[in-house]
Short mmCIF file of C-alpha atoms and ligand atoms in Angstrom, two decimals:
data_model
loop_
_atom_site.label_atom_id
_atom_site.label_comp_id
_atom_site.label_asym_id
_atom_site.label_seq_id
_atom_site.Cartn_x
_atom_site.Cartn_y
_atom_site.Cartn_z
CA MET A 222 29.17 32.64 -14.82
CA THR A 223 27.91 32.40 -11.39
CA ALA A 224 29.20 30.02 -8.91
CA ARG A 225 26.75 27.21 -8.28
CA LYS A 226 25.61 27.56 -3.79
CA ILE A 227 27.39 24.46 -2.21
CA ILE A 228 24.83 22.98 0.17
CA THR A 229 25.26 19.74 2.07
CA THR A 230 22.95 17.12 3.76
CA GLN A 231 23.49 13.14 4.88
CA VAL A 232 20.77 12.08 2.36
CA ALA A 233 19.80 13.43 -1.13
CA ILE A 234 16.49 12.46 -2.14
CA LEU A 235 15.46 12.68 -5.93
CA GLY A 236 11.54 12.89 -6.18
CA ALA A 237 8.85 13.99 -3.44
CA GLY A 238 6.30 11.61 -4.20
CA PRO A 239 5.17 9.33 -1.31
CA ALA A 240 8.39 6.97 -1.42
CA GLY A 241 10.78 10.15 -0.99
CA LEU A 242 8.76 12.48 1.50
CA MET A 243 7.91 9.25 3.73
CA LEU A 244 11.86 8.53 3.94
CA SER A 245 12.79 11.89 4.62
CA HIS A 246 10.14 11.89 7.27
CA LEU A 247 11.46 8.73 8.95
CA LEU A 248 14.91 9.86 8.74
CA PHE A 249 14.03 13.25 10.37
CA ARG A 250 12.55 11.37 13.47
CA ALA A 251 15.86 9.82 13.76
CA GLY A 252 17.77 12.96 13.58
CA ILE A 253 19.17 12.09 9.82
CA ASP A 254 19.39 15.22 7.70
CA SER A 255 17.99 15.02 4.07
CA THR A 256 17.04 17.28 1.30
CA VAL A 257 14.53 16.48 -1.10
CA ILE A 258 14.26 18.00 -4.53
CA GLU A 259 11.18 17.37 -7.24
CA VAL A 260 11.09 18.59 -10.73
CA ARG A 261 7.00 18.69 -10.56
CA THR A 262 5.12 21.38 -8.73
CA GLU A 263 3.28 20.62 -5.58
CA GLU A 264 0.01 21.25 -7.13
CA ALA A 265 0.65 19.03 -9.86
CA ILE A 266 1.49 16.02 -7.62
CA ALA A 267 -1.47 16.69 -5.59
CA GLY A 268 -3.32 17.17 -8.85
CA THR A 269 -2.48 13.66 -10.11
CA VAL A 270 -5.33 11.18 -9.80
CA ARG A 271 -3.58 7.80 -8.25
CA ALA A 272 -4.64 4.53 -6.96
CA GLY A 273 -6.84 4.27 -3.45
CA ILE A 274 -5.85 1.42 -1.78
CA LEU A 275 -3.79 0.96 1.40
CA GLU A 276 -2.23 -2.48 2.77
CA HIS A 277 -2.75 -2.51 6.91
CA GLY A 278 0.93 -2.16 7.10
CA THR A 279 1.32 1.16 5.22
CA VAL A 280 -1.56 2.44 7.40
CA ARG A 281 0.24 1.45 10.48
CA LEU A 282 3.38 3.46 9.32
CA LEU A 283 1.44 6.69 8.26
CA VAL A 284 -0.13 6.64 11.77
CA ASP A 285 2.42 5.37 14.07
CA SER A 286 5.30 7.46 12.62
CA GLY A 287 2.95 10.44 13.34
CA VAL A 288 2.41 11.54 9.66
CA SER A 289 -1.23 11.93 9.95
CA ASP A 290 -4.07 9.93 11.12
CA ARG A 291 -6.31 11.41 8.63
CA VAL A 292 -6.28 7.78 7.01
CA LEU A 293 -8.30 6.44 9.81
CA THR A 294 -10.69 9.42 10.14
CA GLN A 295 -11.36 9.86 6.35
CA GLY A 296 -10.28 6.70 4.76
CA ASP A 297 -12.53 3.82 4.88
CA ARG A 298 -11.89 0.30 6.07
CA HIS A 299 -12.62 -2.36 3.76
CA ASP A 300 -12.52 -6.02 5.45
CA GLY A 301 -13.10 -7.72 1.93
CA ILE A 302 -13.32 -7.41 -1.51
CA GLU A 303 -16.20 -9.05 -4.13
CA LEU A 304 -15.01 -11.23 -7.11
CA ARG A 305 -17.45 -11.06 -9.44
CA PHE A 306 -17.84 -13.78 -12.36
CA ASP A 307 -20.15 -15.68 -14.45
CA GLY A 308 -22.83 -12.97 -13.29
CA GLU A 309 -22.34 -14.38 -9.43
CA SER A 310 -20.65 -12.17 -6.62
CA HIS A 311 -18.24 -14.02 -4.18
CA ARG A 312 -17.01 -12.37 -1.10
CA ILE A 313 -13.15 -12.90 0.10
CA ASP A 314 -13.36 -11.89 3.74
CA PHE A 315 -9.92 -10.75 4.31
CA LYS A 316 -10.64 -9.94 8.01
CA GLU A 317 -12.00 -13.66 8.61
CA LEU A 318 -9.68 -15.19 6.55
CA VAL A 319 -5.93 -13.72 7.81
CA GLY A 320 -7.18 -11.17 10.31
CA GLU A 321 -6.25 -7.86 8.42
CA SER A 322 -8.05 -5.01 6.44
CA VAL A 323 -7.11 -2.82 3.78
CA TRP A 324 -8.13 1.26 3.56
CA LEU A 325 -9.51 3.22 0.93
CA TYR A 326 -7.51 6.31 0.90
CA PRO A 327 -6.08 7.71 -2.20
CA GLN A 328 -2.69 8.33 -2.99
CA THR A 329 -2.80 12.14 -3.50
CA GLU A 330 -4.37 12.49 0.10
CA VAL A 331 -1.25 10.34 1.35
CA PHE A 332 0.90 12.92 -0.36
CA LYS A 333 -0.96 15.89 1.10
CA ASP A 334 -0.47 14.50 4.37
CA LEU A 335 3.40 14.10 4.06
CA ALA A 336 3.81 17.03 2.32
CA ALA A 337 2.07 18.62 5.09
CA ARG A 338 4.25 16.92 7.86
CA ARG A 339 7.38 17.71 6.13
CA ARG A 340 6.70 21.42 6.09
CA ALA A 341 5.30 21.44 9.87
CA ASP A 342 8.56 19.80 10.92
CA GLY A 343 10.73 22.16 8.86
CA GLY A 344 11.75 19.82 6.19
CA ASP A 345 13.82 20.90 3.30
CA VAL A 346 11.81 19.56 0.31
CA ARG A 347 12.64 21.90 -2.93
CA TYR A 348 9.78 21.88 -5.71
CA GLY A 349 9.80 22.82 -9.30
CA VAL A 350 13.55 22.51 -9.86
CA THR A 351 14.93 21.85 -13.16
CA ASP A 352 18.47 20.64 -14.62
CA THR A 353 19.05 17.92 -12.12
CA SER A 354 22.00 15.61 -12.51
CA VAL A 355 24.04 13.51 -10.19
CA VAL A 356 27.65 13.03 -10.09
CA ASP A 357 30.17 10.44 -8.67
CA VAL A 358 27.53 7.76 -7.20
CA GLU A 359 30.11 5.58 -6.21
CA ASN A 360 32.38 8.00 -3.88
CA ARG A 361 31.50 11.72 -3.13
CA PRO A 362 27.86 11.75 -4.64
CA ARG A 363 26.96 15.63 -5.47
CA VAL A 364 23.31 16.57 -7.05
CA ARG A 365 23.14 19.31 -9.27
CA PHE A 366 20.23 21.53 -9.75
CA THR A 367 18.61 24.99 -10.50
CA GLU A 368 15.82 26.20 -8.16
CA ALA A 369 12.68 28.07 -9.52
CA ASP A 370 14.31 31.38 -8.88
CA GLY A 371 17.14 30.39 -11.48
CA VAL A 372 19.84 30.07 -8.43
CA GLU A 373 22.20 26.80 -9.17
CA TYR A 374 22.97 24.43 -6.52
CA GLU A 375 25.30 21.50 -5.85
CA LEU A 376 24.19 19.26 -3.00
CA ALA A 377 26.89 17.09 -1.18
CA ALA A 378 25.65 14.00 0.46
CA ASP A 379 26.52 10.74 1.93
CA PHE A 380 24.01 8.99 0.05
CA VAL A 381 21.51 9.43 -2.77
CA VAL A 382 18.26 8.07 -3.14
CA GLY A 383 16.55 8.13 -6.63
CA ALA A 384 12.86 8.10 -5.93
CA ASP A 385 12.17 9.75 -9.13
CA GLY A 386 9.23 7.82 -10.29
CA SER A 387 8.77 5.49 -13.05
CA ARG A 388 11.02 7.51 -15.54
CA SER A 389 13.78 8.02 -13.45
CA GLN A 390 16.98 9.80 -14.15
CA CYS A 391 18.79 8.21 -11.20
CA ARG A 392 18.26 4.81 -12.73
CA SER A 393 20.66 5.67 -15.58
CA TYR A 394 23.46 6.44 -13.12
CA ILE A 395 24.18 2.64 -12.60
CA PRO A 396 26.31 1.34 -15.19
CA GLU A 397 24.70 -0.40 -17.90
CA ARG A 398 27.08 -3.43 -17.15
CA HIS A 399 25.96 -3.38 -13.49
CA ARG A 400 22.27 -3.13 -14.17
CA ARG A 401 19.35 -5.41 -15.38
CA ARG A 402 15.89 -4.76 -16.78
CA TYR A 403 13.04 -7.15 -16.44
CA PHE A 404 9.85 -6.19 -18.03
CA HIS A 405 6.61 -7.64 -19.15
CA ALA A 406 4.00 -5.74 -21.68
CA TYR A 407 0.36 -6.64 -21.35
CA PRO A 408 -2.23 -6.44 -24.39
CA TYR A 409 -4.50 -4.11 -21.84
CA ALA A 410 -4.81 -1.14 -20.22
CA TRP A 411 -7.35 0.58 -17.94
CA PHE A 412 -9.97 2.97 -18.82
CA GLY A 413 -10.46 5.10 -15.37
CA ILE A 414 -12.94 7.66 -14.42
CA LEU A 415 -14.24 9.81 -11.85
CA ALA A 416 -18.05 9.72 -11.59
CA GLN A 417 -20.32 12.03 -9.69
CA ALA A 418 -22.92 9.58 -8.24
CA PRO A 419 -23.60 7.32 -4.84
CA ARG A 420 -21.61 4.33 -4.08
CA SER A 421 -23.03 1.37 -5.69
CA ALA A 422 -21.41 -1.14 -3.10
CA ASP A 423 -19.74 -0.63 0.38
CA GLU A 424 -16.79 -2.56 -0.72
CA LEU A 425 -14.63 -2.87 -4.24
CA ILE A 426 -15.71 -5.08 -6.92
CA TYR A 427 -13.31 -6.95 -9.36
CA ALA A 428 -15.39 -8.14 -12.17
CA ASN A 429 -14.53 -10.57 -14.60
CA SER A 430 -16.79 -10.86 -18.17
CA ASP A 431 -16.55 -11.95 -21.58
CA ARG A 432 -16.32 -8.35 -22.59
CA GLY A 433 -13.44 -8.00 -19.84
CA PHE A 434 -12.49 -6.93 -16.81
CA ALA A 435 -13.86 -3.98 -14.76
CA LEU A 436 -13.18 -2.54 -11.23
CA ILE A 437 -15.90 -0.58 -9.11
CA SER A 438 -13.88 1.25 -6.66
CA GLN A 439 -14.84 4.44 -4.51
CA ARG A 440 -13.43 8.14 -3.28
CA THR A 441 -16.27 9.93 -1.65
CA HIS A 442 -19.87 9.61 -0.33
CA ASP A 443 -20.73 11.38 -4.00
CA VAL A 444 -17.74 10.26 -6.06
CA GLN A 445 -16.82 7.20 -7.32
CA ARG A 446 -13.57 5.76 -9.12
CA MET A 447 -14.25 3.03 -11.86
CA TYR A 448 -12.24 1.28 -14.39
CA PHE A 449 -12.62 -0.95 -17.38
CA GLN A 450 -10.23 -2.94 -19.27
CA CYS A 451 -9.49 -1.49 -22.77
CA GLY A 452 -6.86 -1.69 -25.33
CA PRO A 453 -3.52 0.53 -24.56
CA ALA A 454 -4.34 2.39 -27.65
CA GLU A 455 -7.80 3.72 -26.63
CA ASN A 456 -8.62 7.50 -26.53
CA PRO A 457 -10.75 8.66 -23.98
CA ALA A 458 -12.12 11.36 -26.48
CA ASP A 459 -13.70 9.05 -28.16
CA TRP A 460 -15.95 7.99 -24.95
CA ASP A 461 -19.10 9.80 -24.14
CA ASP A 462 -20.86 9.11 -20.78
CA ASP A 463 -23.53 6.84 -22.46
CA ARG A 464 -20.79 4.77 -24.15
CA ILE A 465 -18.68 4.73 -20.92
CA TRP A 466 -21.61 3.49 -18.89
CA ALA A 467 -22.94 0.81 -21.42
CA GLU A 468 -19.69 -0.73 -21.21
CA PHE A 469 -19.78 -0.85 -17.44
CA ARG A 470 -23.46 -2.25 -17.66
CA SER A 471 -22.19 -4.69 -19.82
CA ARG A 472 -19.56 -6.08 -17.55
CA VAL A 473 -21.18 -5.72 -13.96
CA ASN A 474 -24.81 -5.52 -13.91
CA GLY A 475 -27.17 -8.62 -13.69
CA ASN A 476 -28.49 -11.03 -10.86
CA GLY A 477 -30.26 -8.01 -9.43
CA PHE A 478 -27.20 -5.97 -8.92
CA GLU A 479 -26.98 -2.39 -10.90
CA LEU A 480 -24.31 0.28 -10.94
CA VAL A 481 -25.66 3.76 -9.72
CA GLU A 482 -24.39 6.29 -12.82
CA GLY A 483 -23.91 9.66 -12.79
CA PRO A 484 -21.82 12.02 -14.77
CA VAL A 485 -18.46 11.27 -15.69
CA ILE A 486 -16.04 14.36 -14.28
CA ASP A 487 -12.71 12.64 -15.39
CA LYS A 488 -11.60 10.15 -17.73
CA MET A 489 -8.14 8.60 -18.63
CA VAL A 490 -6.49 5.70 -20.02
CA LEU A 491 -3.66 3.84 -17.65
CA PRO A 492 -0.93 2.17 -19.29
CA PHE A 493 0.01 -1.41 -18.16
CA ARG A 494 3.39 -2.83 -17.51
CA SER A 495 5.89 -4.85 -15.26
CA SER A 496 9.29 -3.52 -14.86
CA VAL A 497 11.87 -4.34 -12.36
CA HIS A 498 15.41 -2.72 -12.60
CA THR A 499 18.21 -4.74 -10.46
CA PRO A 500 20.24 -4.01 -8.45
CA MET A 501 18.36 -1.38 -6.28
CA ARG A 502 21.71 -0.39 -5.18
CA HIS A 503 24.92 0.85 -6.75
CA GLY A 504 27.94 2.64 -4.77
CA LYS A 505 26.15 5.32 -2.44
CA LEU A 506 23.05 5.41 -4.94
CA PHE A 507 19.80 3.49 -3.85
CA LEU A 508 16.67 3.18 -6.05
CA ALA A 509 13.10 3.34 -4.43
CA GLY A 510 9.33 3.20 -5.45
CA ASP A 511 8.62 3.39 -9.06
CA ALA A 512 12.31 4.29 -10.00
CA ALA A 513 12.92 0.63 -9.67
CA HIS A 514 9.99 -1.14 -10.37
CA THR A 515 6.56 -0.99 -11.95
CA VAL A 516 3.35 -3.25 -11.57
CA PRO A 517 0.15 -3.51 -13.12
CA PRO A 518 -2.62 -1.39 -11.19
CA THR A 519 -4.61 -4.68 -10.73
CA GLY A 520 -4.51 -5.34 -6.69
CA ALA A 521 -2.96 -1.68 -6.05
CA LYS A 522 0.29 -2.76 -5.15
CA GLY A 523 2.73 0.39 -6.41
CA LEU A 524 2.16 2.93 -3.55
CA ASN A 525 2.31 -0.13 -0.96
CA LEU A 526 5.67 -1.35 -2.44
CA ALA A 527 7.06 1.94 -2.53
CA ILE A 528 6.44 2.40 1.19
CA HIS A 529 7.88 -0.85 1.77
CA ASP A 530 11.27 -0.09 -0.04
CA VAL A 531 11.69 3.11 1.93
CA THR A 532 11.03 1.26 5.31
CA VAL A 533 13.71 -1.10 4.78
CA LEU A 534 16.06 1.71 3.34
CA PHE A 535 15.33 3.92 6.43
CA GLU A 536 16.27 1.11 8.70
CA ALA A 537 19.43 0.79 7.10
CA PHE A 538 20.54 4.37 6.96
CA ASP A 539 19.45 4.24 10.80
CA LEU A 540 21.86 1.31 11.29
CA TYR A 541 24.50 3.04 9.58
CA TYR A 542 24.49 6.65 11.10
CA GLY A 543 23.67 4.99 14.58
CA GLN A 544 26.38 2.33 14.76
CA ARG A 545 28.32 3.07 11.38
CA SER A 546 27.36 -0.64 10.35
CA THR A 547 26.79 -0.81 6.35
CA ALA A 548 24.94 -4.53 7.14
CA GLY A 549 21.64 -2.79 5.98
CA LEU A 550 22.98 -0.97 3.14
CA ASP A 551 24.54 -3.95 1.91
CA THR A 552 21.43 -5.95 2.04
CA TYR A 553 18.91 -3.22 1.05
CA SER A 554 18.48 -4.39 -2.54
CA THR A 555 17.78 -8.12 -1.60
CA ALA A 556 15.57 -7.56 1.03
CA ALA A 557 13.34 -4.78 -0.87
CA LEU A 558 13.26 -7.18 -4.20
CA ASP A 559 11.86 -10.00 -2.07
CA ARG A 560 8.82 -8.10 -1.69
CA VAL A 561 8.88 -6.49 -5.14
CA TRP A 562 9.15 -10.13 -6.97
CA LYS A 563 6.08 -11.18 -4.52
CA ALA A 564 4.46 -8.21 -5.71
CA GLN A 565 5.11 -8.74 -9.43
CA HIS A 566 3.59 -12.13 -9.05
CA PHE A 567 0.49 -11.01 -7.42
CA SER A 568 -0.31 -8.15 -9.66
CA TYR A 569 0.31 -10.50 -12.91
CA TRP A 570 -2.02 -13.30 -11.19
CA MET A 571 -5.02 -10.77 -10.85
CA THR A 572 -4.51 -9.39 -14.13
CA ALA A 573 -4.12 -12.53 -15.97
CA MET A 574 -7.24 -13.99 -13.83
CA LEU A 575 -9.66 -11.25 -14.15
CA HIS A 576 -8.76 -9.78 -17.71
CA THR A 577 -10.08 -11.07 -20.87
CA PRO A 578 -7.19 -11.38 -23.67
CA PRO A 579 -8.42 -9.82 -27.05
CA ALA A 580 -8.12 -12.95 -28.33
CA ALA A 581 -9.63 -15.48 -25.94
CA ASP A 582 -11.06 -18.57 -27.32
CA ASP A 583 -13.44 -20.91 -25.39
CA PHE A 584 -10.99 -22.94 -23.69
CA PHE A 585 -9.17 -19.76 -22.31
CA ARG A 586 -12.45 -18.43 -21.03
CA ALA A 587 -13.63 -21.59 -19.56
CA ARG A 588 -10.27 -22.38 -17.91
CA GLN A 589 -10.26 -19.11 -16.53
CA LEU A 590 -13.39 -19.57 -15.00
CA GLY A 591 -12.23 -22.76 -13.57
CA GLU A 592 -9.11 -20.78 -12.05
CA LEU A 593 -11.41 -18.26 -10.55
CA ARG A 594 -13.95 -21.26 -8.96
CA SER A 595 -10.77 -22.69 -7.63
CA VAL A 596 -9.99 -19.56 -5.74
CA VAL A 597 -13.52 -18.82 -4.38
CA GLY A 598 -13.95 -22.39 -3.76
CA SER A 599 -11.26 -22.96 -1.54
CA ARG A 600 -10.57 -21.32 1.68
CA HIS A 601 -6.68 -21.79 0.91
CA GLY A 602 -7.24 -19.91 -2.50
CA GLN A 603 -9.15 -17.30 -0.92
CA ALA A 604 -6.59 -17.16 2.17
CA TYR A 605 -3.72 -16.59 -0.68
CA LEU A 606 -5.47 -13.82 -2.29
CA ALA A 607 -6.37 -11.91 1.03
CA GLU A 608 -2.79 -12.19 2.54
CA ALA A 609 -1.24 -10.65 -0.39
CA TYR A 610 -3.77 -8.21 -0.95
CA THR A 611 -3.86 -6.88 2.54
CA GLY A 612 0.04 -7.11 2.51
CA TRP A 613 2.23 -9.85 3.24
CA PRO A 614 3.51 -9.89 7.06
CA THR A 615 7.30 -7.84 7.08
CA PRO A 616 9.95 -9.69 8.80
CA THR A 617 11.02 -7.79 11.88
CA ALA A 618 14.75 -7.79 12.90
CA GLY A 619 15.38 -11.12 13.89
CA GLY A 620 12.15 -12.54 12.83
C1 DHB B 979 -8.16 1.34 -7.09
C2 DHB B 979 -7.16 1.18 -7.71
C3 DHB B 979 -6.43 -0.22 -8.23
O1 DHB B 979 -5.21 -0.30 -9.05
C4 DHB B 979 -7.18 -1.14 -7.36
O2 DHB B 979 -6.60 -2.36 -7.56
C5 DHB B 979 -7.93 -0.94 -6.36
C6 DHB B 979 -8.75 0.35 -6.28
C7 DHB B 979 -8.53 2.72 -7.02
O3 DHB B 979 -8.08 3.33 -7.49
O4 DHB B 979 -9.36 2.95 -6.12
#
């Protein structure tokens, strides 16, 4: 048996998605050492289609921390969205209501920017590893893994961060008696497509209809991203282009608005669920992003929450290594969960308000339209949506 190679770092991070890479990047800027390991290949992560909306706080962090300003040059600033119901569109003007915007910039581009920045800064990021495990998360954590070339490693670290996604392995190292899982299932999924077509509108359209929800989003000048509500067991192979466009038309077109159609170049069914795993810290193990929580996609909070988690966690590590204070580490779980539950509520609320349950009766539909009118018909209703969508202000130290 060959001995494992022993290596050391200050913070071991499992998962090189946006959460893991952003944390590694922020730590590097503060002079704190980290090693990131990831079971997927870099190409596989870069090739996965994910959501596309960034809160202003996420954008500011990408730019101000020096990851990249590509979000500003190649992303699109959106100052509002349209809610469409009962055949009419209603604009929610974020800029006017709360003075903020969001940016349309796909998560895969965020990943590419972070991966490139970590590489340029000489970061230790190892993709395609196998046989990962963590031992002794309470006292002297060590991460074991095998690199693609077959060499086995033991990585000793002060702390371990599980940023290893919704099927997190790290989560399982918190003893069952110490953890709790909150879960909500929805009777919905999204049928997502990429279409070769010019854009149909300048902003996103969230459409409620008798036939169900549809979301018209964008990617580039000639590729668009769109979704319609479907059942969780829907099979993309059963849907050809004609059937897909007929479904979009029936939910979105009308009163002078017509979608621009084109060849469907990708189609997939996205599952829906809400989950929260608490606490987000046990001993020297910290969870961040999807490893600790998932939200339904309505409102695009997933990536933004993950970035918020690692911002809070970075500040905690910075305080620990700068002043040997564990205050931030001790409050991490509570501080991160505060925003997680706000986002859970917002995602649930947007989902419930905009989707049509399979067995919706007349009362449900009429009440739902009343709810939508109460939001768009009130400055306060609109402002709640605008503040949540663009991202709640982050409390700063002392504030
Ligand atoms: C996108 C996804 C979302 O879940 C959303 O609420 C808005 C946009 C997107 O992929 O573009």
